[in-house]
XYZ file of C-alpha atoms in Angstrom:
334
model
C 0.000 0.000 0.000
C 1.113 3.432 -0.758
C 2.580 5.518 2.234
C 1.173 8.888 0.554
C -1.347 11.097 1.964
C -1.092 10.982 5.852
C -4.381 12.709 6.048
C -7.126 11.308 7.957
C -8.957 7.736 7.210
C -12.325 10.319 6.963
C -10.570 12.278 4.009
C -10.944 9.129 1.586
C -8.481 7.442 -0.695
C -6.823 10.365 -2.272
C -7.411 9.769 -6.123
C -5.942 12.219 -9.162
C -7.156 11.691 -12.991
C -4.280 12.367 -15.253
C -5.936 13.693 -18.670
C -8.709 15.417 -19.020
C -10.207 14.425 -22.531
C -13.856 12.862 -22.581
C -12.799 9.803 -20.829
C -10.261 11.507 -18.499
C -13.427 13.942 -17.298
C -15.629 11.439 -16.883
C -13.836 9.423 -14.647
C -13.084 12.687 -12.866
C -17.096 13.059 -12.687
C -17.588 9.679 -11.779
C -14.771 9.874 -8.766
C -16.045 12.930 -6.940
C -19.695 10.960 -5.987
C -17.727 7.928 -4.902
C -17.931 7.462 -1.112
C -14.786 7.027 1.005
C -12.935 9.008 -2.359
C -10.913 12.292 -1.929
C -10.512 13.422 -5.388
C -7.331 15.233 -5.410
C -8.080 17.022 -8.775
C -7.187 16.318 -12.843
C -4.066 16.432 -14.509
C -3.761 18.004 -18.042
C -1.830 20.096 -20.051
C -4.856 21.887 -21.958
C -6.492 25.155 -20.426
C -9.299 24.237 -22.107
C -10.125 20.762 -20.623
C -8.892 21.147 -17.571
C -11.800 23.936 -17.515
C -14.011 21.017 -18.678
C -13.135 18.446 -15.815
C -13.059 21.070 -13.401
C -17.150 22.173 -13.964
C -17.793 18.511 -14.669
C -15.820 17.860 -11.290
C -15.956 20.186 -9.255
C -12.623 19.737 -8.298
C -8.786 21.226 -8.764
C -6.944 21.018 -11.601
C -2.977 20.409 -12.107
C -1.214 21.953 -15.448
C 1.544 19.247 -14.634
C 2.066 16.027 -13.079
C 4.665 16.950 -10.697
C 1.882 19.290 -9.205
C -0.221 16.403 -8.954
C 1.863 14.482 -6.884
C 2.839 17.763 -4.682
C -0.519 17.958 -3.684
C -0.204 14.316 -2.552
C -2.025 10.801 -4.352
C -2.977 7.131 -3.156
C -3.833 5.868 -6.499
C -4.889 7.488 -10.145
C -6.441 6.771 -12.954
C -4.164 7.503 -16.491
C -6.747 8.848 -19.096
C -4.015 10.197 -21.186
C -3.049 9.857 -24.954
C -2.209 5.812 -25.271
C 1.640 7.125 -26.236
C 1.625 8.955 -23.066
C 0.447 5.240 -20.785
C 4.373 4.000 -20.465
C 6.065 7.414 -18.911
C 3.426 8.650 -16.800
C 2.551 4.785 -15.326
C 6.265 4.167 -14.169
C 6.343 7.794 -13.184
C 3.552 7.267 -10.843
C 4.838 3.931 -9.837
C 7.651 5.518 -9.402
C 6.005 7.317 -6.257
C 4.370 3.936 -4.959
C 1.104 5.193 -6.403
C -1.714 2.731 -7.320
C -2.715 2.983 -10.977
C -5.834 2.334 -13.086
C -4.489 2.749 -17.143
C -7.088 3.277 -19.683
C -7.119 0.590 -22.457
C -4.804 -0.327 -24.036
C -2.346 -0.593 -21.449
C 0.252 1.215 -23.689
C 1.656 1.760 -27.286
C 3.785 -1.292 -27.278
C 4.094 -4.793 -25.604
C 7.207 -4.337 -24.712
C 6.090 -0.889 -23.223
C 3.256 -2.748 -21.371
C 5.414 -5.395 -19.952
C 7.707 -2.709 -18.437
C 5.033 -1.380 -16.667
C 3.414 -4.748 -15.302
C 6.946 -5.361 -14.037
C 7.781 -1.816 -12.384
C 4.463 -2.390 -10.449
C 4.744 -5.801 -9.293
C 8.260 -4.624 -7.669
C 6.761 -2.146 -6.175
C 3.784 -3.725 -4.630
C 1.100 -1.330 -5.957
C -2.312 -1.924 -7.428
C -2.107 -1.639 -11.257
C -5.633 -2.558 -13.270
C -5.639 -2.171 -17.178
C -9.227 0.134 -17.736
C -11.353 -2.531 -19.629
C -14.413 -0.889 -19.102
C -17.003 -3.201 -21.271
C -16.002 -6.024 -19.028
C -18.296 -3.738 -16.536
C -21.170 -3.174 -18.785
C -24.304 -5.221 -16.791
C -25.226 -7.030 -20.271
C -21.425 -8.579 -20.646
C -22.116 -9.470 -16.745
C -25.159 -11.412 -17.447
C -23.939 -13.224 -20.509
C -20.654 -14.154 -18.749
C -22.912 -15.546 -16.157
C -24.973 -17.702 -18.745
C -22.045 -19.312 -19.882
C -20.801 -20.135 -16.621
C -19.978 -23.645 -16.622
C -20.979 -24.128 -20.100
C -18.824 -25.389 -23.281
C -18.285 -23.005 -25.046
C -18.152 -23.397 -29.544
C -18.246 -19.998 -30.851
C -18.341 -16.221 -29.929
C -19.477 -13.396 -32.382
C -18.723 -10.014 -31.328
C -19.771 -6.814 -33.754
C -18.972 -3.351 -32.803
C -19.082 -1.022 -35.393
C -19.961 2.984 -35.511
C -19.351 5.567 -37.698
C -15.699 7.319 -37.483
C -15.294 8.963 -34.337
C -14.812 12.710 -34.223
C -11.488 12.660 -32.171
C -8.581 12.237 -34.374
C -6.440 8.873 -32.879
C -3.452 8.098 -34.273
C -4.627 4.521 -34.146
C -6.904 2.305 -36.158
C -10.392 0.117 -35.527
C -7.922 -3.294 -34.019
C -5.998 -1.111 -30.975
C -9.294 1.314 -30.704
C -12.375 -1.284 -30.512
C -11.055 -4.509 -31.148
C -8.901 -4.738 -28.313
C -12.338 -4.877 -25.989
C -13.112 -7.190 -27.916
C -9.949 -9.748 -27.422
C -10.186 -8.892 -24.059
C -13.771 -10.125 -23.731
C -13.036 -13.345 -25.394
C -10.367 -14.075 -23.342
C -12.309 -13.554 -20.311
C -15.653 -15.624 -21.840
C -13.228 -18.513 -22.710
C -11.137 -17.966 -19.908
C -8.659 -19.122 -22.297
C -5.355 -17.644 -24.336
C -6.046 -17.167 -28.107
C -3.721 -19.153 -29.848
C -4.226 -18.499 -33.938
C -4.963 -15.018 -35.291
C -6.816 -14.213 -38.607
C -7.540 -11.111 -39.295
C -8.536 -9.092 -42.603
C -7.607 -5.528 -42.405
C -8.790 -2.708 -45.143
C -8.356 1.160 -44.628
C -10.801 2.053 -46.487
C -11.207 5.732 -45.750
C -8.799 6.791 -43.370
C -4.999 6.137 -43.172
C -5.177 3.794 -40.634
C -7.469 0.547 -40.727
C -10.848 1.224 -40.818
C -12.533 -2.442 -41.743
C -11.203 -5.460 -39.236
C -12.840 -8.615 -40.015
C -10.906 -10.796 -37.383
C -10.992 -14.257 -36.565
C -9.698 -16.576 -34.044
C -9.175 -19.900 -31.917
C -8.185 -20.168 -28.379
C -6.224 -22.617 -26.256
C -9.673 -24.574 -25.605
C -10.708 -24.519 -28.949
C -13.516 -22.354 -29.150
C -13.758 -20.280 -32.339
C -14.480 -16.514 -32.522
C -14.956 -13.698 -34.812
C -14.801 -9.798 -34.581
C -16.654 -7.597 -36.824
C -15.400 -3.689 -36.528
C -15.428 -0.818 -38.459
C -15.793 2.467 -39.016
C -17.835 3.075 -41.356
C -20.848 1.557 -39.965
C -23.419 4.990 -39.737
C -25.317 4.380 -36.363
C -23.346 2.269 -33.177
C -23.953 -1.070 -32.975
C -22.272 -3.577 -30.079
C -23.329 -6.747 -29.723
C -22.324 -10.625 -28.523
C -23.215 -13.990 -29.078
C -22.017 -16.927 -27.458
C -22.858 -20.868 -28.632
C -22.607 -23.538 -26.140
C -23.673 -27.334 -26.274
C -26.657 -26.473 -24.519
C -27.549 -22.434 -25.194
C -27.073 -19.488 -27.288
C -27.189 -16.171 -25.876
C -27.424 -13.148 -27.546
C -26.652 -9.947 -26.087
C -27.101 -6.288 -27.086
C -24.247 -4.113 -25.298
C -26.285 -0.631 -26.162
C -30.047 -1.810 -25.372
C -28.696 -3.986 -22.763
C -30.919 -6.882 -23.822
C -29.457 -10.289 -23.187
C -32.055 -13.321 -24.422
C -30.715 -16.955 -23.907
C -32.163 -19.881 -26.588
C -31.996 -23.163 -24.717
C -33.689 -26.831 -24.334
C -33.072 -27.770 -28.078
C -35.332 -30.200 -29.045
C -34.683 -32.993 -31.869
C -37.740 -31.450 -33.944
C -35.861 -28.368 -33.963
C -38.133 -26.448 -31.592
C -36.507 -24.603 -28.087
C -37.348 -22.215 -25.161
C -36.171 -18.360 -25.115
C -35.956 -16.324 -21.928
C -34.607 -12.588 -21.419
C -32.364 -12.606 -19.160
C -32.140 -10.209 -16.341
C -29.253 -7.020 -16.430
C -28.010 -4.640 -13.998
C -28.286 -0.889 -14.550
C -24.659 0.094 -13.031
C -23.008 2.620 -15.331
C -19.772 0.536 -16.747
C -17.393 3.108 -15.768
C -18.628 3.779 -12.014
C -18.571 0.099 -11.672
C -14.902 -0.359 -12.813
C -13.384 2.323 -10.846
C -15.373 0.817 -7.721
C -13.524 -2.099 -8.454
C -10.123 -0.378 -8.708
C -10.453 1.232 -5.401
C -11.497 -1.853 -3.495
C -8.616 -3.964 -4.606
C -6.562 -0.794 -3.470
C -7.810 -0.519 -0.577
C -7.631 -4.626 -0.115
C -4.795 -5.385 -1.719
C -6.435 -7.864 -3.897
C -5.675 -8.890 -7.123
C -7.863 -6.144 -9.909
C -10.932 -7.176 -11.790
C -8.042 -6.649 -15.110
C -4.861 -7.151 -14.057
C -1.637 -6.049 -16.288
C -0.727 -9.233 -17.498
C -4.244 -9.534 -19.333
C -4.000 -6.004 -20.482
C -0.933 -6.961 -21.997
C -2.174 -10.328 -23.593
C -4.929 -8.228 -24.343
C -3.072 -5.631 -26.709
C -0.373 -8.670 -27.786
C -3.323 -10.309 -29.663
C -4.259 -7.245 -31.329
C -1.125 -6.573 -32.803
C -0.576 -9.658 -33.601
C -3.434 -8.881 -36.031
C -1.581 -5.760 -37.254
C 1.046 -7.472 -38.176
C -0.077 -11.378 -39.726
C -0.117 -10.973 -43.385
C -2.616 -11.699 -45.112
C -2.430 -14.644 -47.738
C -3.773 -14.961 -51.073
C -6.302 -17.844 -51.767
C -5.006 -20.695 -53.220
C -6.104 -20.702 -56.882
C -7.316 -24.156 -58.338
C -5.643 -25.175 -61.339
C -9.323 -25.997 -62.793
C -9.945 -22.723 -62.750
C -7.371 -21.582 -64.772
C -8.904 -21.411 -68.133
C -11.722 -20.460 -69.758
C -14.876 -22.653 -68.717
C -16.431 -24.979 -71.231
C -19.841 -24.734 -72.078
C -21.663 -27.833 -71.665
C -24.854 -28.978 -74.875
């Protein structure tokens, strides 16, 4: 546990946010109505959203990190550019600060490893932010498969391009949740990879059609792009004995089960939780702080996490096989 902030147990866990974009504020917003929390203020070097966190928040705002950790931190969450995760994580580690890092964990594997192993030597809490893991309709179809074996997973998320300009593509920016969630439905590592990548509007990959197989052997498929015009997130899982669909935006999750031979079955809605994703997470973070437990997402899966993903970047694709048949012009039969 971190030896920072000797003020007393009634102040809270002192928590900073470092960056102050959309996400960064929100978790800012979210952290000032936790209980037991003393949110120490945001981190960022824009005027302009540190203005933004501040009304959202309510609460001070630093121009610099050093400032930050002046004013004195248990634990923050990084909300910063991805390039940014690696310095500012060891810098806070650095400090014996607990961290939560936004998805992915950081630019590079090797960058992500680095940090898993400057926190384990230092004993702190570090939790990779994979927030869908937290949404109440991934809760209730991870709890339908419970037990279950597992044959396939379908996951599409798709949306139109997003209005922040990222210097990454559709894999590192949506797929990644997506790995991550079939990791944690198979509770398995995925051993192949095969993906088909097309950029075809921006620089970066825009279309990811990506497929794979875990340890366990259950096959699964990703569908995301950006040039899908409304959002759409969904998940279904088939298992010897159910499918379950679930819609991550409605938060609908129906399971099909009791397959007859005549081809009939039952269907049943299952019931979800109405926790915002984001409060839950951060709940989460604090608690194994406070605990010293392991995290709902620990490094080593945030790193497995963004391994898979660009291990999709960078699998060629091969050409199809042509067959010799094929090769000339067909004849006409009569």
């Amino acid at each position: 546990m971190s030896s920072k902030g000797s003020a007393p147990a009634k102040a809270g866990l002192r928590v900073g946010v470092i960056g102050a974009g959309v996400m960064g504020s929100n978790h800012a917003r979210v952290l000032s109505g936790l209980p037991g929390v003393n949110l120490v203020g945001v981190v960022d070097p824009s005027h302009a959203h540190r203005t933004r966190a501040t009304e959202l928040a309510n609460c001070p705002s630093f121009e610099t990190l050093d400032a930050l950790f002046a004013a004195g931190v248990d634990a923050v969450t990084i909300a910063a550019p991805t390039h940014l995760h690696h310095e500012v994580a060891l810098a806070c580690i650095a400090k014996n600060i607990h961290v939560l890092v936004e998805k992915p964990i950081a630019s590079t594997v090797a960058e992500g490893r680095e940090i898993v192993a400057a926190a384990h030597k230092a004993g702190v809490t570090l939790m990779v932010g994979h927030v869908e893991r937290f949404n109440p309709a991934v809760a209730a179809v991870k709890q339908a498969i419970a037990g279950e074996d597992i044959l396939s997973i379908a996951i599409t998320r798709v949306g139109p391009f997003p209005p922040r300009m990222s210097n990454v593509g559709v894999v590192i920016d949506l797929a990644v949740h997506d790995i991550d969630l079939i990791r944690w439905f198979t509770e398995s590592d995925i051993v192949e990879v095969q993906p088909q990548l097309s950029s075809a509007v921006a620089e970066r990959e825009d279309i990811a059609l990506l497929q794979f197989r875990t340890a366990n052997g259950v096959l699964a498929h990703i569908n995301t792009n950006w040039l899908t015009p409304f959002k759409a997130r969904s998940v279904t899982v088939a298992t010897r004995g159910k499918y379950v669909m679930g819609d991550l935006l409605t938060r609908q999750v129906t399971e099909c089960f009791g397959f007859k031979p005549d081809g009939s079955y039952s269907m049943r809605h299952l019931p979800v939780g109405h926790d915002e994703p984001l409060r839950a997470e951060l709940i989460a973070f604090l608690k194994a702080v406070r605990n010293g437990e392991t995290p709902a997402v620990t490094g080593d899966e945030g790193v497995a996490s963004l391994e898979i993903a660009t291990q999709c970047l960078e699998t060629p694709s091969r050409p199809a096989a042509k067959s010799p048949a094929l090769k000339g012009p067909r004849r006409v039969a009569g």
